Coordinates of C-alpha atoms in Angstrom, one line a residue:
M1130 CA -6.5 14.1 57.1
S1131 CA -4.8 17.1 58.8
K1132 CA -4.5 20.7 57.4
R1133 CA -0.8 19.6 57.1
S1134 CA -2.0 16.9 54.4
A1135 CA -4.3 18.1 52.7
A1136 CA -2.7 20.3 51.6
A1137 CA 0.6 18.8 51.0
A1138 CA -1.7 16.4 48.7
L1139 CA -3.4 19.9 47.2
L1140 CA 0.3 21.7 45.8
L1141 CA 1.1 17.7 43.9
L1142 CA -2.3 17.3 42.8
T1143 CA -1.3 21.1 41.2
L1144 CA 2.4 20.4 40.6
T1145 CA 1.3 17.2 38.5
A1146 CA -1.3 19.0 36.9
G1147 CA 1.2 22.1 36.1
L1148 CA 3.5 19.3 34.0
A1149 CA 0.4 17.9 32.5
L1150 CA 0.1 20.9 30.9
L1151 CA 4.4 21.6 29.9
H1152 CA 4.5 18.4 28.5
S1153 CA 1.1 18.5 26.1
A1154 CA 2.2 22.1 25.6
A1155 CA 5.1 20.5 24.4
R1156 CA 4.3 18.4 21.8
P1157 CA 3.4 19.3 17.3
E1158 CA -0.1 19.2 16.7
V1159 CA -0.5 17.4 13.8
P1160 CA -3.7 17.1 11.7
E1161 CA -5.6 13.3 11.6
G1162 CA -4.3 11.0 9.0
A1163 CA -1.1 12.5 9.4
V1164 CA 2.3 12.1 10.5
L1165 CA 4.8 14.5 10.4
V1166 CA 8.8 14.4 9.4
Q1167 CA 11.0 15.8 11.6
T1168 CA 14.6 16.4 10.8
S1169 CA 17.6 18.9 11.4
A1170 CA 15.6 20.7 7.2
G1171 CA 13.0 21.4 9.0
D1172 CA 9.5 20.0 9.6
S1173 CA 7.3 17.9 7.1
C1174 CA 3.5 17.0 7.4
L1175 CA 2.2 14.7 4.9
M1176 CA -1.2 13.6 4.8
L1177 CA -0.6 9.2 4.0
D1178 CA -4.3 8.8 2.1
E1179 CA -1.7 11.8 -1.1
L1180 CA 0.8 8.9 -0.3
P1181 CA 0.4 5.4 -2.6
T1182 CA 0.0 2.7 -1.2
A1183 CA -0.5 -1.0 -1.8
P1184 CA -0.7 -4.3 -0.3
V1185 CA 1.7 -5.7 2.6
T1186 CA 1.7 -9.3 4.1
G1187 CA 3.5 -10.7 6.4
E1188 CA 3.6 -12.2 10.5
I1189 CA 4.8 -10.5 13.4
I1190 CA 5.4 -11.5 16.6
N1191 CA 5.2 -11.6 19.4
G1192 CA 6.9 -11.1 22.7
R1193 CA 5.3 -14.0 23.7
G1194 CA 7.2 -15.7 20.6
E1195 CA 3.8 -16.1 19.2
C1196 CA 3.3 -15.3 14.7
K1197 CA 0.4 -12.5 13.8
P1198 CA -0.3 -12.5 10.8
I1199 CA -0.1 -8.4 8.5
D1200 CA -2.8 -8.2 6.0
G1201 CA -3.4 -4.1 4.7
E1202 CA -2.6 -1.2 2.7
G1203 CA 1.1 0.4 3.4
I1204 CA 3.4 2.0 2.3
A1205 CA 7.5 1.4 2.7
L1206 CA 9.2 3.5 5.5
K1207 CA 11.7 4.9 2.3
D1208 CA 9.1 6.0 1.1
V1209 CA 7.5 8.0 3.1
L1210 CA 10.4 9.7 4.7
L1211 CA 11.7 10.3 0.4
A1212 CA 8.6 12.0 0.3
A1213 CA 9.5 14.3 2.9
G1214 CA 12.0 14.8 1.5
A1215 CA 14.8 13.2 4.4
A1216 CA 17.2 10.5 2.0
D1217 CA 19.7 8.0 3.1
P1218 CA 18.9 8.4 7.6
G1219 CA 20.8 7.3 9.5
Q1220 CA 18.1 6.2 11.7
V1221 CA 14.6 7.3 12.5
T1222 CA 12.1 7.1 15.9
A1223 CA 9.0 6.8 15.3
V1224 CA 6.5 8.6 17.6
A1225 CA 2.6 7.3 18.6
E1226 CA 0.9 10.2 20.2
D1227 CA 1.3 8.9 23.1
E1228 CA 5.2 9.3 22.9
Y1229 CA 5.9 5.5 22.3
R1230 CA 9.3 5.7 20.4
A1231 CA 11.2 2.2 18.6
V1232 CA 13.8 3.2 16.2
I1233 CA 14.5 2.6 13.2
Q1234 CA 18.2 2.5 11.2
G1235 CA 18.9 3.7 8.4
D1236 CA 20.4 -0.1 7.0
E1237 CA 16.5 -1.5 7.6
L1238 CA 15.1 0.5 5.6
D1239 CA 16.7 -0.5 1.7
G1240 CA 15.1 -3.7 2.9
G1241 CA 11.1 -4.3 2.8
Q1242 CA 10.7 -5.3 5.9
V1243 CA 9.3 -1.4 7.7
Y1244 CA 5.9 -0.3 6.7
L1245 CA 3.7 2.3 8.0
M1246 CA 0.2 0.2 7.7
I1247 CA -2.9 2.5 6.9
E1248 CA -5.9 1.3 9.4
G1249 CA -8.3 3.7 8.7
S1250 CA -7.5 7.3 9.4
E1251 CA -4.2 6.4 11.2
S1252 CA -1.2 4.7 10.9
R1253 CA 0.4 1.9 12.8
L1254 CA 4.4 1.3 11.9
V1255 CA 5.3 -2.6 11.6
V1256 CA 9.0 -4.1 11.3
F1257 CA 8.5 -7.4 10.4
G1258 CA 11.5 -9.9 10.7
D1259 CA 11.4 -8.2 14.2
P1260 CA 11.8 -11.6 17.2
N1261 CA 10.1 -9.2 19.3
S1262 CA 6.8 -6.4 17.8
K1263 CA 8.1 -3.7 20.6
R1264 CA 8.4 -1.9 17.3
S1265 CA 5.1 -1.8 16.3
V1266 CA 3.8 1.7 16.9
S1267 CA 0.1 1.9 16.6
R1268 CA -1.6 5.4 16.4
L1269 CA 2.2 6.4 14.6
V1270 CA 1.9 10.3 15.0
R1271 CA 5.3 11.3 14.2
L1272 CA 8.2 10.0 12.5
V1273 CA 12.5 12.2 14.1
V1274 CA 15.1 11.7 11.8
E1275 CA 18.2 12.0 12.5

């Protein structure tokens, strides 16, 4: 490897590391077992173990058309938003720890199809009735309300 190639590789590596640090510094810190609800009025950090859960059962369908049963404790997304003071949103973007995102329209919240499933100290967004479970968001940390 020539000196020029080595210098270019080092420069790219340094630039990549710098951008990664900037990206991670821009993410809000969310405690384990919590979800951050961000609204135009401000942010609310809700501890999920302090919210009432109920048994939730149903099926989601993956991209291959296979049904996957869901059975556990959960909280209707509408109830989570109400606990954070975010009533009647136009849409909600669910954001995972790795920044995977899914959008839920406000009118979907009234149908009893959208839940936060509680799995230990983590939560997962589940949307029943979707023909493809791309809106199943594991390790959910933020809800951005618009």
